[in-house]
Short mmCIF file of C-alpha atoms and ligand atoms in Angstrom, two decimals:
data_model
loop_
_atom_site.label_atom_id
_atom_site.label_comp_id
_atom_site.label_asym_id
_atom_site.label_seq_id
_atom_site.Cartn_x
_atom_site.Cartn_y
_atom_site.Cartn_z
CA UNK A 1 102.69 58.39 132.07
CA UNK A 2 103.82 59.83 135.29
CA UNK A 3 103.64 62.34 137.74
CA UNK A 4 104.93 65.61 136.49
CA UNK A 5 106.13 67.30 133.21
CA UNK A 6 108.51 69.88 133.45
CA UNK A 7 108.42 72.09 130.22
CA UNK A 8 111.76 74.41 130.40
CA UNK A 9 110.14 77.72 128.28
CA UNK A 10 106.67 79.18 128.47
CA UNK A 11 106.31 80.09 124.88
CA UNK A 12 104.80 79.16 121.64
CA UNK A 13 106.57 75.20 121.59
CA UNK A 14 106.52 75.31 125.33
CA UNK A 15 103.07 76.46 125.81
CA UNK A 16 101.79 73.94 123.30
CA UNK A 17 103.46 71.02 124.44
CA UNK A 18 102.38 71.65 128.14
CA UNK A 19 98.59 71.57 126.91
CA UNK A 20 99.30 68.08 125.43
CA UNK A 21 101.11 66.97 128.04
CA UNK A 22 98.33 67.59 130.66
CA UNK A 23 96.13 65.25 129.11
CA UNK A 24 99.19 62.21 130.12
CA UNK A 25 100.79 63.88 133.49
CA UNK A 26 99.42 64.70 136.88
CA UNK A 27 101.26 68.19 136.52
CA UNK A 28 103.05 69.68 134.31
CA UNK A 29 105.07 72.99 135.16
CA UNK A 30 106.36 75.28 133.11
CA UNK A 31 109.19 76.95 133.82
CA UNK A 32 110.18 80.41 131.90
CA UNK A 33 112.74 83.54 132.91
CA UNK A 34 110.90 85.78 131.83
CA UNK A 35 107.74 87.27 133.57
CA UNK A 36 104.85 86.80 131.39
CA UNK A 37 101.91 88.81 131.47
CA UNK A 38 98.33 88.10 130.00
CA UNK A 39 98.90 90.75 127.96
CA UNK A 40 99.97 90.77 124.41
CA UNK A 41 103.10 92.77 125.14
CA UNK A 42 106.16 92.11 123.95
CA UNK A 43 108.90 90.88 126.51
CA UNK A 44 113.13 90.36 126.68
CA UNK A 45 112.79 86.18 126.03
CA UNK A 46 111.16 86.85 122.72
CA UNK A 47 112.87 89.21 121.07
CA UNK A 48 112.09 88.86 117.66
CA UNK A 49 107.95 89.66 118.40
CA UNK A 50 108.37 93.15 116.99
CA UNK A 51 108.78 91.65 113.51
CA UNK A 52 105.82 90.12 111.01
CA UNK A 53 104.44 86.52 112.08
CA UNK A 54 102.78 85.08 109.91
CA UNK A 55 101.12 81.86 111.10
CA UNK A 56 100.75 79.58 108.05
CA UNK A 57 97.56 77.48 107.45
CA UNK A 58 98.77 74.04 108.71
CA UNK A 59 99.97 75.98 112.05
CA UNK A 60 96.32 77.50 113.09
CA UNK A 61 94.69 74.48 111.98
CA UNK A 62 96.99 72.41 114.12
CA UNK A 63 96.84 74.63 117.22
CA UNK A 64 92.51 74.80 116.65
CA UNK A 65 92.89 71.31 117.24
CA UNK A 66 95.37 71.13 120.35
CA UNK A 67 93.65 74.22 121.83
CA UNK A 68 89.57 74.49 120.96
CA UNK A 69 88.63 77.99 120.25
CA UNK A 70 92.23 79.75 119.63
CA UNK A 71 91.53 80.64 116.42
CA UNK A 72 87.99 82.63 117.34
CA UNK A 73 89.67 84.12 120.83
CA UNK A 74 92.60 85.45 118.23
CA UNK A 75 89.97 87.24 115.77
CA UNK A 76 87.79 88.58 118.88
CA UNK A 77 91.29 90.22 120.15
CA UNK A 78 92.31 91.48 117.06
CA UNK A 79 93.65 89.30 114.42
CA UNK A 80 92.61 90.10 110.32
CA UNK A 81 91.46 86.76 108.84
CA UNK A 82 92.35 86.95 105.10
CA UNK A 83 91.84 85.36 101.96
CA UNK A 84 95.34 83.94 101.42
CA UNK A 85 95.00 83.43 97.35
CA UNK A 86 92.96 86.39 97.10
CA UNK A 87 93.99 89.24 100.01
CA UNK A 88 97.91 88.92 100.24
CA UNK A 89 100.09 89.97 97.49
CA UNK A 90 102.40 87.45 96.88
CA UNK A 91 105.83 87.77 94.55
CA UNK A 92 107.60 85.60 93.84
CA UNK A 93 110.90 85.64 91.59
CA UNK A 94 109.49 89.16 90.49
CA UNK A 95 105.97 87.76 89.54
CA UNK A 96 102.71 88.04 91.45
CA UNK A 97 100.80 85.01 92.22
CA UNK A 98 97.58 85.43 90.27
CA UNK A 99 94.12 86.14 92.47
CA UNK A 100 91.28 84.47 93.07
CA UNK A 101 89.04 83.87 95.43
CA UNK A 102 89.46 80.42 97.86
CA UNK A 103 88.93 79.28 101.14
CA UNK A 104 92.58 79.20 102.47
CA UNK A 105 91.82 81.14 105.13
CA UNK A 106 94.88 83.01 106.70
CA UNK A 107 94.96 84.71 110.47
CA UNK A 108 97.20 88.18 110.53
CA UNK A 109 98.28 89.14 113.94
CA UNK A 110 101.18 90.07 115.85
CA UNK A 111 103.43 87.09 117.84
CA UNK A 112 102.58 88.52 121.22
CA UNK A 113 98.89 88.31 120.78
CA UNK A 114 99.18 85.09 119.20
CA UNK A 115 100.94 84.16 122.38
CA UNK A 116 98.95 85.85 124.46
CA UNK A 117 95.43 84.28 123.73
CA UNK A 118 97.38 80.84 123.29
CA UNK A 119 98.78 81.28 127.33
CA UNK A 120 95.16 82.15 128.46
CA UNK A 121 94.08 78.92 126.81
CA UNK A 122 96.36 76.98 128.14
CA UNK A 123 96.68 77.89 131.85
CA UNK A 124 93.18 77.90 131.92
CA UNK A 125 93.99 73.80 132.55
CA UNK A 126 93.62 73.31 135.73
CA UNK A 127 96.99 70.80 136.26
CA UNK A 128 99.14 73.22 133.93
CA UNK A 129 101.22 75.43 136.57
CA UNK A 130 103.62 78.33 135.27
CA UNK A 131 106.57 79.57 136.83
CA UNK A 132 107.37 82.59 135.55
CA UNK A 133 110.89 84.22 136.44
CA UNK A 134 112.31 80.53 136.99
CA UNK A 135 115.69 80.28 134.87
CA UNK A 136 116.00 76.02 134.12
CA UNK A 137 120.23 75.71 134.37
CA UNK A 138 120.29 71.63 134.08
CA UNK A 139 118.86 68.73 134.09
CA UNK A 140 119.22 65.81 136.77
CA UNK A 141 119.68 62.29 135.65
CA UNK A 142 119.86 58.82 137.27
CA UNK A 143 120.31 55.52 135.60
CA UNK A 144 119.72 56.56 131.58
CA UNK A 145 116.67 58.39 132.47
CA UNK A 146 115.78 62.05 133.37
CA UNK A 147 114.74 63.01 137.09
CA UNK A 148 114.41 66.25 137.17
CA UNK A 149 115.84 69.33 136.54
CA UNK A 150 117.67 72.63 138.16
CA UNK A 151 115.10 75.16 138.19
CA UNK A 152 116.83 78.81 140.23
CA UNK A 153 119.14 76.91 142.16
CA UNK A 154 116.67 74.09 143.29
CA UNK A 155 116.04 70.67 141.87
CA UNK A 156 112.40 69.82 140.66
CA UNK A 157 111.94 66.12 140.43
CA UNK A 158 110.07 65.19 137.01
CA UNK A 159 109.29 62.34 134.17
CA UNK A 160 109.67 63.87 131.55
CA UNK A 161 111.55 67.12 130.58
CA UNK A 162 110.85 69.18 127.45
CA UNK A 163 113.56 72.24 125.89
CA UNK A 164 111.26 74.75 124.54
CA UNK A 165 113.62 77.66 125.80
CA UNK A 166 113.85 79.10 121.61
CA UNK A 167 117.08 79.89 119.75
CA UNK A 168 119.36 80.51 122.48
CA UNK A 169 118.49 76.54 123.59
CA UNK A 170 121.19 75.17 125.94
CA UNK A 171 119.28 71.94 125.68
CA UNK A 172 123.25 70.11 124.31
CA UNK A 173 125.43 72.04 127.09
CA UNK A 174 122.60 70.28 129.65
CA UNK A 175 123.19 67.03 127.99
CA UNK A 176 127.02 67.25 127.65
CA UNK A 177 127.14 67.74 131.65
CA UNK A 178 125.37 64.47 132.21
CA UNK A 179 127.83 62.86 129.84
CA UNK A 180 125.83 62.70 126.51
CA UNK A 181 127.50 63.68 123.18
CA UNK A 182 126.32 66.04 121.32
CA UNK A 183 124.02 65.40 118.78
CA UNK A 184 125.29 66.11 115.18
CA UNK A 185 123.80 69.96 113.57
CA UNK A 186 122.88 70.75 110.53
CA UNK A 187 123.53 74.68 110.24
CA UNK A 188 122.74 77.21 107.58
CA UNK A 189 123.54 80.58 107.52
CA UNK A 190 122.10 82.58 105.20
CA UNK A 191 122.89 86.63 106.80
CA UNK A 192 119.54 87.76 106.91
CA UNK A 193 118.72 91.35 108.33
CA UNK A 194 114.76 92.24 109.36
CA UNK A 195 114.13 95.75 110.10
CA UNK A 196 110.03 96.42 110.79
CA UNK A 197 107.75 99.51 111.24
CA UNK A 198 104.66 99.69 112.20
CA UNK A 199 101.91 102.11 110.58
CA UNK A 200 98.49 103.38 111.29
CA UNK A 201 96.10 101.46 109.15
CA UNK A 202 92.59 103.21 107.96
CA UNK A 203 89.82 102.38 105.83
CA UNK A 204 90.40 102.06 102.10
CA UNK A 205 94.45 102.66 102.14
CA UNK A 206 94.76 99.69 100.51
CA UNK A 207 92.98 96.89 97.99
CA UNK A 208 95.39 93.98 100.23
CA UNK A 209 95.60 92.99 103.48
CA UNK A 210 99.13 92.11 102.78
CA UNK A 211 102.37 92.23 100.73
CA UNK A 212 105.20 88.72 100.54
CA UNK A 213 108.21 89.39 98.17
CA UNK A 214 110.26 86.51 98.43
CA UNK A 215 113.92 87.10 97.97
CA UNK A 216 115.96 85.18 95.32
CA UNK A 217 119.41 85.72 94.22
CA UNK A 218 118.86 88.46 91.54
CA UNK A 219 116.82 90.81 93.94
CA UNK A 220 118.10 90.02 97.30
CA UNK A 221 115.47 91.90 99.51
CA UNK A 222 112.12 90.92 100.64
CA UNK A 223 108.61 91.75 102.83
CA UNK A 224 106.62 90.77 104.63
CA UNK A 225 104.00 93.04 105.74
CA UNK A 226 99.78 92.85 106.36
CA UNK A 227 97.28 94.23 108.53
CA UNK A 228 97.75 93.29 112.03
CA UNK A 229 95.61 93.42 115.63
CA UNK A 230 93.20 95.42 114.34
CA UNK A 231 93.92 98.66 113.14
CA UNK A 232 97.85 98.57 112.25
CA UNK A 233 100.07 97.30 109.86
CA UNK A 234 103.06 95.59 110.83
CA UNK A 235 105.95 96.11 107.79
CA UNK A 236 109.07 93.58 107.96
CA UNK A 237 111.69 94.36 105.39
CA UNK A 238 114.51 91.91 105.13
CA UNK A 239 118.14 92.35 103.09
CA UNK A 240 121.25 90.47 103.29
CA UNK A 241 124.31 91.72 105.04
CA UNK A 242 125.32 93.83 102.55
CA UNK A 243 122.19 95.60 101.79
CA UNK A 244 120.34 95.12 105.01
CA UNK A 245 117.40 97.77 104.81
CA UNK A 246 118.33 100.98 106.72
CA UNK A 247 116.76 101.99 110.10
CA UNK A 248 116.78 105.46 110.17
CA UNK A 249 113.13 106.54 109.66
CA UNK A 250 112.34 107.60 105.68
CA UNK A 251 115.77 106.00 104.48
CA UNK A 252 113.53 102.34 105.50
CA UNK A 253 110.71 103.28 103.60
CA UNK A 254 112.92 104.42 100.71
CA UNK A 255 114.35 101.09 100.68
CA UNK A 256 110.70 99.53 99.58
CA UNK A 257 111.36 100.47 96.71
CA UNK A 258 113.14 97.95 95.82
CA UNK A 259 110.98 95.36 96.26
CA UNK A 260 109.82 93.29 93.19
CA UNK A 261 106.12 95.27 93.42
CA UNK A 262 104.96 98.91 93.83
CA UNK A 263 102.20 98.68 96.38
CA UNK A 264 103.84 98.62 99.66
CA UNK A 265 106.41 100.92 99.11
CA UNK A 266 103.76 102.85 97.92
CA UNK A 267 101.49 102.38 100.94
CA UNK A 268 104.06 103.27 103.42
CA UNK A 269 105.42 106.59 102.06
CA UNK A 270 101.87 107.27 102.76
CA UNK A 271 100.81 106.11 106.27
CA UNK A 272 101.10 107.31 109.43
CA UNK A 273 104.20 105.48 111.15
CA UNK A 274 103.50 104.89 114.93
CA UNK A 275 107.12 103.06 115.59
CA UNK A 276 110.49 103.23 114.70
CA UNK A 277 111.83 100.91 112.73
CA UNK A 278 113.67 97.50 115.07
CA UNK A 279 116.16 95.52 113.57
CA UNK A 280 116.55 91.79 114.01
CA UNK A 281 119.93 90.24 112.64
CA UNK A 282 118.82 86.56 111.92
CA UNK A 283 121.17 83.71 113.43
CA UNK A 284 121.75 80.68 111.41
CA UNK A 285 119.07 77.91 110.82
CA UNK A 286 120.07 75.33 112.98
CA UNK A 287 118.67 71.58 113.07
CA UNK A 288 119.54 69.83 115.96
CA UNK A 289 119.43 66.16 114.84
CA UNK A 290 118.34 64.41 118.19
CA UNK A 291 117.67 61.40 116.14
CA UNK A 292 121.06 60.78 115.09
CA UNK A 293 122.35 60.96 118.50
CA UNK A 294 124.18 57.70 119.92
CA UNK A 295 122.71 57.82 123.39
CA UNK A 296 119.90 60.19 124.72
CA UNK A 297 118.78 60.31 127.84
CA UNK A 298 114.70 58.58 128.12
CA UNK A 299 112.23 61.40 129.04
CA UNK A 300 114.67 64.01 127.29
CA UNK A 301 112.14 65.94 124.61
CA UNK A 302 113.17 69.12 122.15
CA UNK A 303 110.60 71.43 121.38
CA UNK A 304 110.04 74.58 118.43
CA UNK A 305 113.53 76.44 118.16
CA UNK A 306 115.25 74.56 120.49
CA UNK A 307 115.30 71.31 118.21
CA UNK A 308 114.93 73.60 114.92
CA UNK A 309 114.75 77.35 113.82
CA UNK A 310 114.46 78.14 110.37
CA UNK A 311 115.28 81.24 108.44
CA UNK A 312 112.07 83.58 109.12
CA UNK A 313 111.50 84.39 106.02
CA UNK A 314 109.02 81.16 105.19
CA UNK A 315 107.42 81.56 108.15
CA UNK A 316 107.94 77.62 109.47
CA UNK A 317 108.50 78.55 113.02
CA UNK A 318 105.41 77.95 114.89
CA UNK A 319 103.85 75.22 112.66
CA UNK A 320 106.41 73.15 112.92
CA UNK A 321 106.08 73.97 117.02
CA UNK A 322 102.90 73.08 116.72
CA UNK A 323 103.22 69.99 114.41
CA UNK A 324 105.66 68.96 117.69
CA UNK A 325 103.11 69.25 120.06
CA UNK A 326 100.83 66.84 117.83
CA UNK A 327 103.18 64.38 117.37
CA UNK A 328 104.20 64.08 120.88
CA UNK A 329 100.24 63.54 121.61
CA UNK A 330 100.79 60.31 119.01
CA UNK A 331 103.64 59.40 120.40
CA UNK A 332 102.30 59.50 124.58
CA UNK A 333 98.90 57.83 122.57
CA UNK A 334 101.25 54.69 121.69
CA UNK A 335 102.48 54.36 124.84
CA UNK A 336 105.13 54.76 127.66
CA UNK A 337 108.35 53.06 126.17
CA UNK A 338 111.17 54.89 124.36
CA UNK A 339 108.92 58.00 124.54
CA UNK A 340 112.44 60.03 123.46
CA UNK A 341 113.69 57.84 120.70
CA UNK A 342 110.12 57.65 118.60
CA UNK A 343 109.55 61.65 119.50
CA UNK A 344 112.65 62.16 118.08
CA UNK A 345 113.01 60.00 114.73
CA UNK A 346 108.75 61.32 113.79
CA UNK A 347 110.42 64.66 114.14
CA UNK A 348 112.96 63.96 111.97
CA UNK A 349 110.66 63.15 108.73
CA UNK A 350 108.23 66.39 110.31
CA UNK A 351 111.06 68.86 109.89
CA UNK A 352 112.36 67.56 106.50
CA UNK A 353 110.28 69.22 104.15
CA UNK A 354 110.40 72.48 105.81
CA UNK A 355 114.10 72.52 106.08
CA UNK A 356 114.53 71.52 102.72
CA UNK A 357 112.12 73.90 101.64
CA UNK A 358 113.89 76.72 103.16
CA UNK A 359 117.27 76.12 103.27
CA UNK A 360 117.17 74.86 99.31
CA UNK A 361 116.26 78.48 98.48
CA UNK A 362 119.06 79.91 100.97
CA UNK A 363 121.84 78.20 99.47
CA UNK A 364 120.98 79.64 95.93
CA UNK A 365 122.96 83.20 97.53
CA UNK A 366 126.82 82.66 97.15
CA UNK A 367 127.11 84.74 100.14
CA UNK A 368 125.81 81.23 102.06
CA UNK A 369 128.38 78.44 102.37
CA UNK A 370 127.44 75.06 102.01
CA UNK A 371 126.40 73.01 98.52
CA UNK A 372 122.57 72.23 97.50
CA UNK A 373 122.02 68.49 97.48
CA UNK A 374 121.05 67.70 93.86
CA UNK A 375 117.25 66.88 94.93
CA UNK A 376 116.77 70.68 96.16
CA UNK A 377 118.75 71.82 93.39
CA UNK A 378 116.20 69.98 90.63
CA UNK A 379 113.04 71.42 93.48
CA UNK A 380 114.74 74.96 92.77
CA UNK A 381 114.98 74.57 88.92
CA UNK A 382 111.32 73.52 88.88
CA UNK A 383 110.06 76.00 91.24
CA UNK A 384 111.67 78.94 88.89
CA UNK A 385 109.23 77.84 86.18
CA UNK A 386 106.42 77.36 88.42
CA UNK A 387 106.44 80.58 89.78
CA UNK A 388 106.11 81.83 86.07
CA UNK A 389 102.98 79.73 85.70
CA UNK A 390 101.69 81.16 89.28
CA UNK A 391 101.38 84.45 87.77
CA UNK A 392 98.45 83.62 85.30
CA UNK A 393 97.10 80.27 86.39
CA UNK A 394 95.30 79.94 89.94
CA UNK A 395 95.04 76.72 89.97
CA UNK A 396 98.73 76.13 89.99
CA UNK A 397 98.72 79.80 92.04
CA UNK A 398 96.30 77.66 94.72
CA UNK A 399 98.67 74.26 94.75
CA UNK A 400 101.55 76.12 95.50
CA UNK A 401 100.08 78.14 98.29
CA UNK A 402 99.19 75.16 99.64
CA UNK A 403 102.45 73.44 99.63
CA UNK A 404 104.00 77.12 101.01
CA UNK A 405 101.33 76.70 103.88
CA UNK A 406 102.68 72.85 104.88
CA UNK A 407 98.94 71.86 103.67
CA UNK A 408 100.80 69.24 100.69
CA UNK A 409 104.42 68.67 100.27
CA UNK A 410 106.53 69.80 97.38
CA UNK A 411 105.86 66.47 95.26
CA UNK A 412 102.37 67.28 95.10
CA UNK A 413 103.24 69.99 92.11
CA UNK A 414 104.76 67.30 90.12
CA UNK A 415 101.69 65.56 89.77
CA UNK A 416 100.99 65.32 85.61
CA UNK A 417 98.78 67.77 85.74
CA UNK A 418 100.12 70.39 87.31
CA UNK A 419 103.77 69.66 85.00
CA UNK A 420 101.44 70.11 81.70
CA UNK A 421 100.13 73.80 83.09
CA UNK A 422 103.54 74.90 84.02
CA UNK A 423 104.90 73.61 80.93
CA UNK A 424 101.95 75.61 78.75
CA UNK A 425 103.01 78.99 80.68
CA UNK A 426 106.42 78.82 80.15
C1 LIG B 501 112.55 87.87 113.18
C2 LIG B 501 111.76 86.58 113.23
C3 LIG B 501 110.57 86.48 112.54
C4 LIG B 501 109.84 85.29 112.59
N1 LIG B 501 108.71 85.15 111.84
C5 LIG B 501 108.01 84.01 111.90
C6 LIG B 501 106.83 83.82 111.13
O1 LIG B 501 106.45 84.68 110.32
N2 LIG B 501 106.13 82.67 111.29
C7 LIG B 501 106.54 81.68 112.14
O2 LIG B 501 105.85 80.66 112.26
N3 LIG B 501 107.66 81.83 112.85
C8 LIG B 501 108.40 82.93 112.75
N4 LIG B 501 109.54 83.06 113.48
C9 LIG B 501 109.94 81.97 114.36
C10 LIG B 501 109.15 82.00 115.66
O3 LIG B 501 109.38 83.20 116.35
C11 LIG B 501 109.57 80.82 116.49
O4 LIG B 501 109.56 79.65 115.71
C12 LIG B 501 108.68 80.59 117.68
O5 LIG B 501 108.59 81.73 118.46
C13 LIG B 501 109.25 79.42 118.46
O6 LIG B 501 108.75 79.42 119.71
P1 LIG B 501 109.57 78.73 120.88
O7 LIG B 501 108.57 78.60 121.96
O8 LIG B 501 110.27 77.54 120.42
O9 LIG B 501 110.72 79.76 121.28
P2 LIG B 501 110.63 81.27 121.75
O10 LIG B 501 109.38 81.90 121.33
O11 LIG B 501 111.90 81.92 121.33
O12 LIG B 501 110.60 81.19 123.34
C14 LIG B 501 111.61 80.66 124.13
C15 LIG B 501 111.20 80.83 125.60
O13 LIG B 501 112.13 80.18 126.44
C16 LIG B 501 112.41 81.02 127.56
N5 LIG B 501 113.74 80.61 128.05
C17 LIG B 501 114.93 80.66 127.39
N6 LIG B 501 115.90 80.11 128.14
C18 LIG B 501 115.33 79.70 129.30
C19 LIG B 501 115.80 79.04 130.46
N7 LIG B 501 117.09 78.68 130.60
N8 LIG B 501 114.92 78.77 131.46
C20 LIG B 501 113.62 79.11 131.36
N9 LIG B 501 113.10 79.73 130.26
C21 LIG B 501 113.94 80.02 129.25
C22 LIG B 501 112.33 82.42 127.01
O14 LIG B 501 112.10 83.37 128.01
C23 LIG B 501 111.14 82.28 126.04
O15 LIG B 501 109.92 82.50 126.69
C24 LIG B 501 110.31 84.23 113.40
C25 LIG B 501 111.50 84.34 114.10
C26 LIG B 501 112.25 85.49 113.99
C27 LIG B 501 113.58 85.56 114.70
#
């Protein structure tokens, strides 16, 4: 495809999208601000790595097959696999998802060793250099097409430039100063508040490996909380603005309790804490919609956060980084022409379900503006009931996890079948 790939952001998205890239481009370099250690530590680029991250189905399958071996070099350093139907506690709507035993195998561990066994993969590539400490301020363009970019000052000629550099993204200001309109945003805002803790975990505290309480409009707080790099557990809470859970050590353990279930409030008025809590005030979900844009420049790609982040809270983030990676594979696969305009309209039907997903449950608050289409209004409606049949029936428990974990979209539970058993249960 051409000589060099210059990936602007050395994390999750960036990190992914470099190992696909390398298959396609002499070199690819990725730039990032931060220093980044082998180490799973956490660092200032990545600042929400002290909360839960969960890593949903579709998004370790997808990065097993982008980076052979993650998912064993993750469990050898650390990470709890888990029986997702069976091991996690999940509430939804005040009811808990019925258990039973499957093979929807989940991976618990925390963002920085998820990021740090995915690095070690991927610079083990021989034409994959990083730059750490290298701040990206613009990109260069000449005739429609990207050059380079401004890398510290200096120019670094390139192909093909990808905007992994996360929520704070300047990927439209870089644009703009070439001349390109922005491209139109869909924003939510829904005034989420994390605050996490984590605890010493020991044998036998504990018939789970983890605790989800979705939040919904009568019970506005949430989890989520499971065993994590061995021998911890990592415990997000999450309120809204106006009853964001409290960080003062004790006060956040006595807001558990008013979570839909007993069991982690009562696990964590036990255990040992070895953290303060860390709060994390969650910016709007923003969907940068590249595909709508009159004029992009060619070689210009968006990456994880910097073309969407979602509310947290469903745990979309990395999957859909991942899902990016893949699709930019297909797309390099079909060819060198109009690389930007077919990355960007696959993406567009990739991030649909997830943002309608998540966003159709954040505008059921009336603290967030902005009016439910009628389609997520009806998937709402529907979903109320379902969850009501989740909490005796595993086989509709097992369908919904899967649609939760991006394995089937949300049509798949209107399938006759599955509207006869939620019509029985309720
Ligand atoms: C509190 C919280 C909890 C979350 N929980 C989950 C979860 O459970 N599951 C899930 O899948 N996702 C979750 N997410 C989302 C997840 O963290 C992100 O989707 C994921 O980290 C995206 O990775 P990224 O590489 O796009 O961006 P980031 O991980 O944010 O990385 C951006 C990188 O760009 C670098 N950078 C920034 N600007 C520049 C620049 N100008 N030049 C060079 N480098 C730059 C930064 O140093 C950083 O390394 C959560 C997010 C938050 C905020």
């Amino acid at each position: 495809m051409g000589t060099r790939a210059v990936v602007a952001g050395g994390s999750m998205a960036g990190l992914l999208t470099a190992k696909v890239l390398s298959r396609w481009y002499d070199e690819v370099v990725v730039l990032d601000r931060d220093e980044l250690p082998l180490e799973a530590v956490h660092r200032k680029g990545v600042p929400q790595s002290r909360h839960a991250h969960g890593l949903l189905a579709r998004g370790h399958q997808t990065i097993e097959r982008l980076v052979p071996g993650f998912r064993d070099e993750l469990v050898r350093r650390g990470a709890v696999t888990n029986d997702q139907h069976n091991d996690i506690l999940l509430y939804n709507e005040g009811r808990l998802l019925k258990r039973a035993p499957s093979n929807l195998t989940g991976l618990l561990a925390s963002r920085p060793l998820i990021e740090s066994v995915l690095r070690a993969k991927v610079t083990e590539v021989p034409n994959i250099v990083t730059c750490a400490g290298t701040t990206v301020d613009g990109l260069i363009a000449e005739g429609g097409r990207l050059t380079g970019v401004r890398a510290n000052g200096e120019r670094l000629d390139a192909d093909l430039v990808v905007d992994a550099t996360g929520r704070s993204n300047r990927g439209p200001t870089w644009l703009r100063e070439l001349g390109y309109d922005a491209a139109p945003v869909d924003e939510v805002r829904a005034g989420i508040v994390y605050m996490s803790r984590e605890y010493r975990r020991v044998q036998g505290d504990a018939d789970f490996l983890g605790v989800i309480s979705g939040h919904y409009p009568e019970n506005p707080v949430g989890c989520g909380a499971g065993a994590n790099d061995g021998d911890r557990w990592l415990v997000t809470l999450l309120g809204v603005e106006d009853n964001a859970p409290p960080a003062e050590p004790g006060a956040f353990e006595d807001f558990a309790a008013q979570l839909d279930g007993p069991e982690l409030h009562r696990l964590i008025t036990r255990a040992a804490p070895l953290t303060d809590p860390v709060r994390y005030r969650i910016g709007p979900s923003v969907r940068r919609r590249y595909e709508k844009a009159s004029r992009l420049p060619e070689g210009f790609v968006a990456a994880g956060d910097a073309l969407v982040c979602f509310n947290p809270a469903y745990g979309q983030g990395m999957t859909i980084a991942a899902l990016a990676a893949e699709h930019l594979a297909e797309v390099l696969e079909n060819g060198g022409d109009q690389i930007t305009r077919r990355y960007f309209s696959g993406m567009a039907k990739i991030v649909d379900t997830a943002w309608v997903m998540s966003t159709s449950n954040d505008l059921r608050f009336d603290t967030t503006a902005g009016k439910q289409p009628l389609g997520a209004r009806l998937l709402v409606r529907y979903l109320s009931r379902l969850n009501r049949a989740t909490a005796t029936d595993a086989v509709v428990g097992r369908q919904f996890l899967e649609v939760v974990n991006l394995l089937a979209g949300p049509t798949s539970l209107l399938k006759p079948t599955t509207l006869l058993r939620v019509l029985r249960s309720s």
